[in-house]
Amino acid sequence: MTLTQKRFIILLIVVVAGAVLGRLAVRAVMNLLLGGTLFGGNFL
Amino acid sequence: MKKEKQKGTHKVLWGFIYVGAFLATFAVSAVVKLTADPTGGKFKAEWNDSVGTVYTDLTYGEKPANKFDLYVPADSSKDSYGLVVYLHPGGFTTGDKSGDAEMLQGLCSKGYVAAGINYTLFTEENPDANVYTQSMEIKESMPYVVAEAEKLGYHIGEMAVGGGSAGHCLAMLYAYRDADTSPVPVRMVFGAVGPSSFYPEDWTNYGFDKDTAEAREGAAGLFSVMCGAALTPDMFGTPEYDEAVKPVSALLWVDENTVPSLMAYGAYDTMQPYLASVRLDKALTEYGVPHDYIVCEHSGHGLQNDNEQYIEYMRKLVEYLDTYLPV
């Protein structure tokens, strides 16, 4: 695997992590305000 | 030496790209989550002059908040129309009928005359307002709403009432307590997350279920303000207490004549007691009242974590309207 390929794989992982954590952060804040569980129900 | 320096620069550059990409996707994903319609726009209606007209801030009383908006369909050729009233949320202290414009437009686009009604909120300027006075304002508003529709050429034959949170509480009170005095027959009630009774053991969200003097005092204090009645901790569990809170407890008006009810609640609600909805469901079942009780098992007051159940609630609402208030 070339260095560029490795960098793009890392970039993909970073983007997925950002998307997941962004939604999870909103859910956590909403749960603090309104109540609710962090997992279960909707996907994130 | 030059090559090594270039390599180091690349490393820093990619480091920035990773951080930038993370922050950008984090922000976009958060905004999408916040703004996305859980139903995917399935229940959103188009609104323009060919669909209907809205008349805003019509008066029904002397208080500044005694206003309502009336949405009438463009087709005024029918002999009779169903009226659907939707009462706004806001914890009895905030909110406005304009916040429900989308819901009211949707109802109107289905062929109903729809109304959003404001009520005097409990604020520093209105410290005497409470759930009871608000429910009485709603009761007083109905003849005005019907009369205004008639004036515009829409004869109202029957009605449904609904609301969100505080509005749901007031809607249930109107449907269960005041339906007999309604200017037109009330056919059904619908809503989400509205408190329907005031038993301290159900209000676990505020810790009123704890067996301490502080919890009992807290419950008596909050419920006194909400009910506009002088309640004391020693009244809990007595028939005298039930009598005192009955004017604002939809649950205590449920009987075999109660109208069909559609309701949705969040099992982790921190604003109002989920356990009170369990009690309400039980009462409706015992009296054989046609009803649907949708529980969002992972959600709180916003029903925010269970899109499937929320869509089911909206789907059921359409079904209820088609059944009990056909256009």
GROMACS .gro file of C-alpha atoms in nm:
model
  371
    1MET     CA    1   0.000   0.000   0.000
    2THR     CA    2   0.141   0.336  -0.099
    3LEU     CA    3   0.165   0.629   0.141
    4THR     CA    4  -0.107   0.817  -0.048
    5GLN     CA    5  -0.344   0.522  -0.020
    6LYS     CA    6  -0.276   0.505   0.354
    7ARG     CA    7  -0.348   0.877   0.389
    8PHE     CA    8  -0.681   0.847   0.208
    9ILE     CA    9  -0.786   0.554   0.425
   10ILE     CA   10  -0.704   0.759   0.736
   11LEU     CA   11  -0.899   1.050   0.588
   12LEU     CA   12  -1.199   0.824   0.531
   13ILE     CA   13  -1.185   0.699   0.890
   14VAL     CA   14  -1.160   1.059   1.017
   15VAL     CA   15  -1.463   1.166   0.808
   16VAL     CA   16  -1.674   0.872   0.928
   17ALA     CA   17  -1.570   0.940   1.290
   18GLY     CA   18  -1.662   1.308   1.251
   19ALA     CA   19  -2.004   1.223   1.108
   20VAL     CA   20  -2.080   0.968   1.378
   21LEU     CA   21  -1.958   1.185   1.665
   22GLY     CA   22  -2.140   1.493   1.529
   23ARG     CA   23  -2.475   1.314   1.538
   24LEU     CA   24  -2.397   1.153   1.869
   25ALA     CA   25  -2.306   1.489   2.023
   26VAL     CA   26  -2.641   1.639   1.915
   27ARG     CA   27  -2.825   1.336   2.051
   28ALA     CA   28  -2.639   1.364   2.382
   29VAL     CA   29  -2.724   1.734   2.418
   30MET     CA   30  -3.090   1.673   2.325
   31ASN     CA   31  -3.107   1.390   2.576
   32LEU     CA   32  -2.968   1.620   2.845
   33LEU     CA   33  -3.240   1.873   2.771
   34LEU     CA   34  -3.536   1.644   2.701
   35GLY     CA   35  -3.440   1.300   2.830
   36GLY     CA   36  -3.359   0.990   2.629
   37THR     CA   37  -3.105   0.716   2.580
   38LEU     CA   38  -2.773   0.760   2.400
   39PHE     CA   39  -2.815   0.439   2.201
   40GLY     CA   40  -3.113   0.253   2.058
   41GLY     CA   41  -3.400   0.378   1.847
   42ASN     CA   42  -3.282   0.576   1.549
   43PHE     CA   43  -2.945   0.499   1.399
   44LEU     CA   44  -2.757   0.757   1.609
   45MET     CA   45   1.811   1.756   0.410
   46LYS     CA   46   1.572   1.935   0.173
   47LYS     CA   47   1.380   1.610   0.114
   48GLU     CA   48   1.339   1.553   0.489
   49LYS     CA   49   1.208   1.907   0.532
   50GLN     CA   50   0.958   1.850   0.251
   51LYS     CA   51   0.846   1.526   0.416
   52GLY     CA   52   0.789   1.709   0.744
   53THR     CA   53   0.584   1.978   0.567
   54HIS     CA   54   0.367   1.709   0.408
   55LYS     CA   55   0.306   1.550   0.746
   56VAL     CA   56   0.191   1.883   0.893
   57LEU     CA   57  -0.025   1.953   0.589
   58TRP     CA   58  -0.201   1.614   0.617
   59GLY     CA   59  -0.241   1.670   0.988
   60PHE     CA   60  -0.434   1.989   0.909
   61ILE     CA   61  -0.638   1.808   0.644
   62TYR     CA   62  -0.739   1.538   0.896
   63VAL     CA   63  -0.837   1.792   1.163
   64GLY     CA   64  -1.023   2.008   0.908
   65ALA     CA   65  -1.207   1.710   0.762
   66PHE     CA   66  -1.307   1.591   1.110
   67LEU     CA   67  -1.437   1.932   1.217
   68ALA     CA   68  -1.623   1.988   0.889
   69THR     CA   69  -1.799   1.649   0.891
   70PHE     CA   70  -1.870   1.683   1.266
   71ALA     CA   71  -2.038   2.021   1.209
   72VAL     CA   72  -2.230   1.916   0.896
   73SER     CA   73  -2.351   1.595   1.058
   74ALA     CA   74  -2.464   1.787   1.371
   75VAL     CA   75  -2.655   2.043   1.163
   76VAL     CA   76  -2.819   1.772   0.950
   77LYS     CA   77  -2.920   1.585   1.266
   78LEU     CA   78  -3.067   1.903   1.414
   79THR     CA   79  -3.260   2.015   1.109
   80ALA     CA   80  -3.370   1.688   0.947
   81ASP     CA   81  -3.743   1.613   0.936
   82PRO     CA   82  -3.783   1.269   1.102
   83THR     CA   83  -4.068   1.187   0.863
   84GLY     CA   84  -3.865   1.281   0.558
   85GLY     CA   85  -4.121   1.543   0.459
   86LYS     CA   86  -4.394   1.279   0.428
   87PHE     CA   87  -4.649   1.486   0.622
   88LYS     CA   88  -4.545   1.828   0.500
   89ALA     CA   89  -4.810   2.007   0.297
   90GLU     CA   90  -4.776   2.262   0.025
   91TRP     CA   91  -4.923   2.598   0.129
   92ASN     CA   92  -5.035   2.875  -0.102
   93ASP     CA   93  -5.354   3.063  -0.196
   94SER     CA   94  -5.484   2.769  -0.395
   95VAL     CA   95  -5.470   2.552  -0.081
   96GLY     CA   96  -5.615   2.789   0.176
   97THR     CA   97  -5.607   3.120   0.356
   98VAL     CA   98  -5.501   3.208   0.707
   99TYR     CA   99  -5.663   3.479   0.918
  100THR     CA  100  -5.432   3.570   1.203
  101ASP     CA  101  -5.478   3.724   1.548
  102LEU     CA  102  -5.854   3.703   1.564
  103THR     CA  103  -5.980   3.796   1.909
  104TYR     CA  104  -6.179   3.575   2.147
  105GLY     CA  105  -6.142   3.757   2.477
  106GLU     CA  106  -6.024   4.068   2.656
  107LYS     CA  107  -5.675   3.949   2.755
  108PRO     CA  108  -5.389   4.033   2.519
  109ALA     CA  109  -5.317   3.663   2.459
  110ASN     CA  110  -5.676   3.583   2.366
  111LYS     CA  111  -5.605   3.548   1.995
  112PHE     CA  112  -5.638   3.270   1.743
  113ASP     CA  113  -5.536   3.199   1.385
  114LEU     CA  114  -5.788   3.042   1.153
  115TYR     CA  115  -5.685   2.841   0.847
  116VAL     CA  116  -5.966   2.788   0.597
  117PRO     CA  117  -5.944   2.572   0.283
  118ALA     CA  118  -5.972   2.733  -0.060
  119ASP     CA  119  -6.270   2.512  -0.141
  120SER     CA  120  -6.561   2.670   0.045
  121SER     CA  121  -6.834   2.485  -0.144
  122LYS     CA  122  -6.904   2.209   0.109
  123ASP     CA  123  -7.212   2.208   0.332
  124SER     CA  124  -7.013   2.130   0.643
  125TYR     CA  125  -6.652   2.127   0.761
  126GLY     CA  126  -6.461   1.958   1.038
  127LEU     CA  127  -6.269   2.189   1.269
  128VAL     CA  128  -5.930   2.081   1.402
  129VAL     CA  129  -5.787   2.288   1.685
  130TYR     CA  130  -5.418   2.251   1.763
  131LEU     CA  131  -5.281   2.401   2.085
  132HIS     CA  132  -4.918   2.504   2.107
  133PRO     CA  133  -4.654   2.363   2.343
  134GLY     CA  134  -4.422   2.560   2.573
  135GLY     CA  135  -4.456   2.433   2.929
  136PHE     CA  136  -4.752   2.667   2.998
  137THR     CA  137  -4.498   2.953   3.017
  138THR     CA  138  -4.394   3.016   2.659
  139GLY     CA  139  -4.484   2.941   2.295
  140ASP     CA  140  -4.716   3.081   2.032
  141LYS     CA  141  -4.972   2.954   1.781
  142SER     CA  142  -4.744   3.065   1.498
  143GLY     CA  143  -4.503   2.785   1.593
  144ASP     CA  144  -4.760   2.531   1.474
  145ALA     CA  145  -4.818   2.692   1.134
  146GLU     CA  146  -4.686   2.386   0.949
  147MET     CA  147  -4.920   2.150   1.136
  148LEU     CA  148  -5.219   2.383   1.087
  149GLN     CA  149  -5.142   2.427   0.718
  150GLY     CA  150  -5.118   2.050   0.682
  151LEU     CA  151  -5.459   2.003   0.844
  152CYS     CA  152  -5.614   2.276   0.631
  153SER     CA  153  -5.466   2.126   0.315
  154LYS     CA  154  -5.655   1.804   0.400
  155GLY     CA  155  -5.982   2.001   0.385
  156TYR     CA  156  -6.030   2.095   0.751
  157VAL     CA  157  -6.082   2.435   0.901
  158ALA     CA  158  -5.784   2.453   1.139
  159ALA     CA  159  -5.725   2.681   1.434
  160GLY     CA  160  -5.426   2.762   1.652
  161ILE     CA  161  -5.526   2.931   1.977
  162ASN     CA  162  -5.308   3.129   2.216
  163TYR     CA  163  -5.371   3.138   2.590
  164THR     CA  164  -5.237   3.354   2.872
  165LEU     CA  165  -4.901   3.212   2.973
  166PHE     CA  166  -4.767   3.184   3.327
  167THR     CA  167  -4.507   3.461   3.330
  168GLU     CA  168  -4.386   3.740   3.563
  169GLU     CA  169  -4.649   3.967   3.405
  170ASN     CA  170  -4.919   3.701   3.451
  171PRO     CA  171  -4.837   3.528   3.781
  172ASP     CA  172  -5.199   3.422   3.829
  173ALA     CA  173  -5.213   3.224   3.505
  174ASN     CA  174  -5.213   2.848   3.555
  175VAL     CA  175  -5.325   2.533   3.381
  176TYR     CA  176  -5.681   2.582   3.501
  177THR     CA  177  -5.713   2.944   3.379
  178GLN     CA  178  -5.553   2.845   3.050
  179SER     CA  179  -5.794   2.556   3.005
  180MET     CA  180  -6.086   2.789   3.077
  181GLU     CA  181  -5.959   3.035   2.814
  182ILE     CA  182  -5.950   2.751   2.560
  183LYS     CA  183  -6.304   2.657   2.659
  184GLU     CA  184  -6.418   3.019   2.617
  185SER     CA  185  -6.245   3.050   2.280
  186MET     CA  186  -6.429   2.768   2.101
  187PRO     CA  187  -6.759   2.947   2.033
  188TYR     CA  188  -6.559   3.238   1.887
  189VAL     CA  189  -6.355   3.007   1.664
  190VAL     CA  190  -6.667   2.835   1.532
  191ALA     CA  191  -6.850   3.168   1.488
  192GLU     CA  192  -6.556   3.315   1.293
  193ALA     CA  193  -6.549   3.014   1.061
  194GLU     CA  194  -6.923   3.044   1.007
  195LYS     CA  195  -6.880   3.414   0.934
  196LEU     CA  196  -6.630   3.328   0.663
  197GLY     CA  197  -6.876   3.085   0.509
  198TYR     CA  198  -6.752   2.757   0.655
  199HIS     CA  199  -7.021   2.577   0.850
  200ILE     CA  200  -6.861   2.369   1.125
  201GLY     CA  201  -7.035   2.038   1.197
  202GLU     CA  202  -6.788   1.866   1.432
  203MET     CA  203  -6.438   1.903   1.565
  204ALA     CA  204  -6.117   1.744   1.691
  205VAL     CA  205  -5.868   1.895   1.931
  206GLY     CA  206  -5.499   1.827   1.970
  207GLY     CA  207  -5.175   1.973   2.086
  208GLY     CA  208  -4.817   1.925   2.189
  209SER     CA  209  -4.694   1.904   2.548
  210ALA     CA  210  -4.876   2.180   2.740
  211GLY     CA  211  -5.109   2.210   2.442
  212HIS     CA  212  -5.179   1.836   2.460
  213CYS     CA  213  -5.267   1.875   2.830
  214LEU     CA  214  -5.512   2.155   2.746
  215ALA     CA  215  -5.650   1.962   2.449
  216MET     CA  216  -5.724   1.660   2.670
  217LEU     CA  217  -5.889   1.881   2.929
  218TYR     CA  218  -6.114   2.031   2.664
  219ALA     CA  219  -6.201   1.694   2.511
  220TYR     CA  220  -6.253   1.507   2.840
  221ARG     CA  221  -6.387   1.783   3.067
  222ASP     CA  222  -6.554   2.041   2.844
  223ALA     CA  223  -6.678   1.845   2.543
  224ASP     CA  224  -7.037   1.866   2.673
  225THR     CA  225  -7.031   2.245   2.646
  226SER     CA  226  -6.860   2.256   2.307
  227PRO     CA  227  -7.047   2.445   2.033
  228VAL     CA  228  -6.998   2.141   1.805
  229PRO     CA  229  -6.946   1.774   1.894
  230VAL     CA  230  -6.587   1.679   1.981
  231ARG     CA  231  -6.499   1.359   1.793
  232MET     CA  232  -6.141   1.289   1.900
  233VAL     CA  233  -5.832   1.419   2.076
  234PHE     CA  234  -5.470   1.374   1.979
  235GLY     CA  235  -5.135   1.489   2.100
  236ALA     CA  236  -4.795   1.415   2.240
  237VAL     CA  237  -4.626   1.439   2.577
  238GLY     CA  238  -4.901   1.624   2.764
  239PRO     CA  239  -4.928   1.580   3.142
  240SER     CA  240  -5.261   1.428   3.234
  241SER     CA  241  -5.246   1.389   3.613
  242PHE     CA  242  -5.070   1.517   3.922
  243TYR     CA  243  -4.975   1.221   4.140
  244PRO     CA  244  -4.634   1.285   4.300
  245GLU     CA  245  -4.530   0.920   4.272
  246ASP     CA  246  -4.555   0.951   3.890
  247TRP     CA  247  -4.340   1.264   3.875
  248THR     CA  248  -4.011   1.079   3.909
  249ASN     CA  249  -3.855   1.325   3.665
  250TYR     CA  250  -3.860   1.589   3.941
  251GLY     CA  251  -3.785   1.343   4.223
  252PHE     CA  252  -4.132   1.385   4.371
  253ASP     CA  253  -4.163   1.007   4.413
  254LYS     CA  254  -3.904   1.013   4.693
  255ASP     CA  255  -4.040   0.958   5.042
  256THR     CA  256  -3.896   1.277   5.190
  257ALA     CA  257  -4.054   1.591   5.330
  258GLU     CA  258  -3.861   1.797   5.075
  259ALA     CA  259  -4.002   1.597   4.782
  260ARG     CA  260  -4.358   1.623   4.915
  261GLU     CA  261  -4.321   1.998   4.976
  262GLY     CA  262  -4.176   2.041   4.626
  263ALA     CA  263  -4.462   1.849   4.467
  264ALA     CA  264  -4.726   2.041   4.662
  265GLY     CA  265  -4.559   2.370   4.567
  266LEU     CA  266  -4.532   2.297   4.194
  267PHE     CA  267  -4.878   2.143   4.166
  268SER     CA  268  -5.033   2.435   4.356
  269VAL     CA  269  -4.888   2.679   4.104
  270MET     CA  270  -4.991   2.463   3.809
  271CYS     CA  271  -5.343   2.397   3.935
  272GLY     CA  272  -5.410   2.738   4.090
  273ALA     CA  273  -5.519   2.563   4.408
  274ALA     CA  274  -5.373   2.554   4.760
  275LEU     CA  275  -5.236   2.201   4.790
  276THR     CA  276  -5.047   2.069   5.092
  277PRO     CA  277  -4.835   1.754   5.129
  278ASP     CA  278  -5.080   1.597   5.373
  279MET     CA  279  -5.348   1.600   5.101
  280PHE     CA  280  -5.163   1.350   4.878
  281GLY     CA  281  -5.347   1.021   4.846
  282THR     CA  282  -5.677   1.152   4.980
  283PRO     CA  283  -6.007   1.194   4.794
  284GLU     CA  284  -5.979   1.564   4.883
  285TYR     CA  285  -5.660   1.583   4.675
  286ASP     CA  286  -5.824   1.419   4.373
  287GLU     CA  287  -6.109   1.666   4.403
  288ALA     CA  288  -5.868   1.962   4.418
  289VAL     CA  289  -5.666   1.858   4.110
  290LYS     CA  290  -5.958   1.722   3.908
  291PRO     CA  291  -6.017   2.050   3.719
  292VAL     CA  292  -5.671   2.013   3.559
  293SER     CA  293  -5.634   1.633   3.552
  294ALA     CA  294  -5.757   1.491   3.223
  295LEU     CA  295  -5.720   1.142   3.368
  296LEU     CA  296  -5.989   1.205   3.628
  297TRP     CA  297  -6.247   1.286   3.358
  298VAL     CA  298  -6.203   0.963   3.166
  299ASP     CA  299  -6.519   0.752   3.148
  300GLU     CA  300  -6.706   0.536   2.898
  301ASN     CA  301  -6.810   0.848   2.704
  302THR     CA  302  -6.455   0.976   2.653
  303VAL     CA  303  -6.372   1.051   2.291
  304PRO     CA  304  -6.120   0.841   2.092
  305SER     CA  305  -5.769   0.942   2.189
  306LEU     CA  306  -5.437   0.922   2.011
  307MET     CA  307  -5.129   0.994   2.220
  308ALA     CA  308  -4.753   0.958   2.206
  309TYR     CA  309  -4.509   0.973   2.496
  310GLY     CA  310  -4.136   0.937   2.556
  311ALA     CA  311  -4.031   0.679   2.816
  312TYR     CA  312  -3.739   0.896   2.933
  313ASP     CA  313  -3.926   1.226   2.946
  314THR     CA  314  -3.762   1.466   3.192
  315MET     CA  315  -4.019   1.745   3.152
  316GLN     CA  316  -4.342   1.565   3.231
  317PRO     CA  317  -4.418   1.229   3.393
  318TYR     CA  318  -4.413   0.930   3.162
  319LEU     CA  319  -4.578   0.721   3.437
  320ALA     CA  320  -4.885   0.946   3.422
  321SER     CA  321  -4.932   0.838   3.061
  322VAL     CA  322  -4.920   0.472   3.169
  323ARG     CA  323  -5.198   0.554   3.416
  324LEU     CA  324  -5.396   0.732   3.141
  325ASP     CA  325  -5.356   0.440   2.901
  326LYS     CA  326  -5.484   0.207   3.174
  327ALA     CA  327  -5.789   0.425   3.242
  328LEU     CA  328  -5.876   0.451   2.871
  329THR     CA  329  -5.841   0.074   2.838
  330GLU     CA  330  -6.056   0.008   3.147
  331TYR     CA  331  -6.336   0.228   3.014
  332GLY     CA  332  -6.313   0.078   2.667
  333VAL     CA  333  -6.226   0.408   2.501
  334PRO     CA  334  -6.087   0.362   2.149
  335HIS     CA  335  -5.732   0.484   2.178
  336ASP     CA  336  -5.374   0.439   2.064
  337TYR     CA  337  -5.086   0.483   2.302
  338ILE     CA  338  -4.751   0.513   2.126
  339VAL     CA  339  -4.443   0.490   2.345
  340CYS     CA  340  -4.108   0.611   2.220
  341GLU     CA  341  -3.888   0.377   2.424
  342HIS     CA  342  -3.561   0.566   2.379
  343SER     CA  343  -3.688   0.924   2.377
  344GLY     CA  344  -3.766   1.207   2.607
  345HIS     CA  345  -3.999   1.504   2.575
  346GLY     CA  346  -3.911   1.561   2.208
  347LEU     CA  347  -3.977   1.200   2.096
  348GLN     CA  348  -3.643   1.264   1.930
  349ASN     CA  349  -3.478   0.920   1.928
  350ASP     CA  350  -3.757   0.704   1.784
  351ASN     CA  351  -3.841   0.816   1.432
  352GLU     CA  352  -4.024   0.494   1.360
  353GLN     CA  353  -4.271   0.555   1.646
  354TYR     CA  354  -4.301   0.924   1.561
  355ILE     CA  355  -4.392   0.838   1.201
  356GLU     CA  356  -4.639   0.582   1.338
  357TYR     CA  357  -4.796   0.860   1.550
  358MET     CA  358  -4.833   1.084   1.244
  359ARG     CA  359  -4.968   0.796   1.036
  360LYS     CA  360  -5.220   0.715   1.309
  361LEU     CA  361  -5.324   1.079   1.324
  362VAL     CA  362  -5.418   1.069   0.957
  363GLU     CA  363  -5.603   0.742   1.020
  364TYR     CA  364  -5.790   0.888   1.321
  365LEU     CA  365  -5.893   1.198   1.128
  366ASP     CA  366  -6.014   0.985   0.837
  367THR     CA  367  -6.215   0.767   1.076
  368TYR     CA  368  -6.355   1.009   1.332
  369LEU     CA  369  -6.358   1.337   1.143
  370PRO     CA  370  -6.391   1.244   0.776
  371VAL     CA  371  -6.362   1.530   0.530
   0.00000   0.00000   0.00000
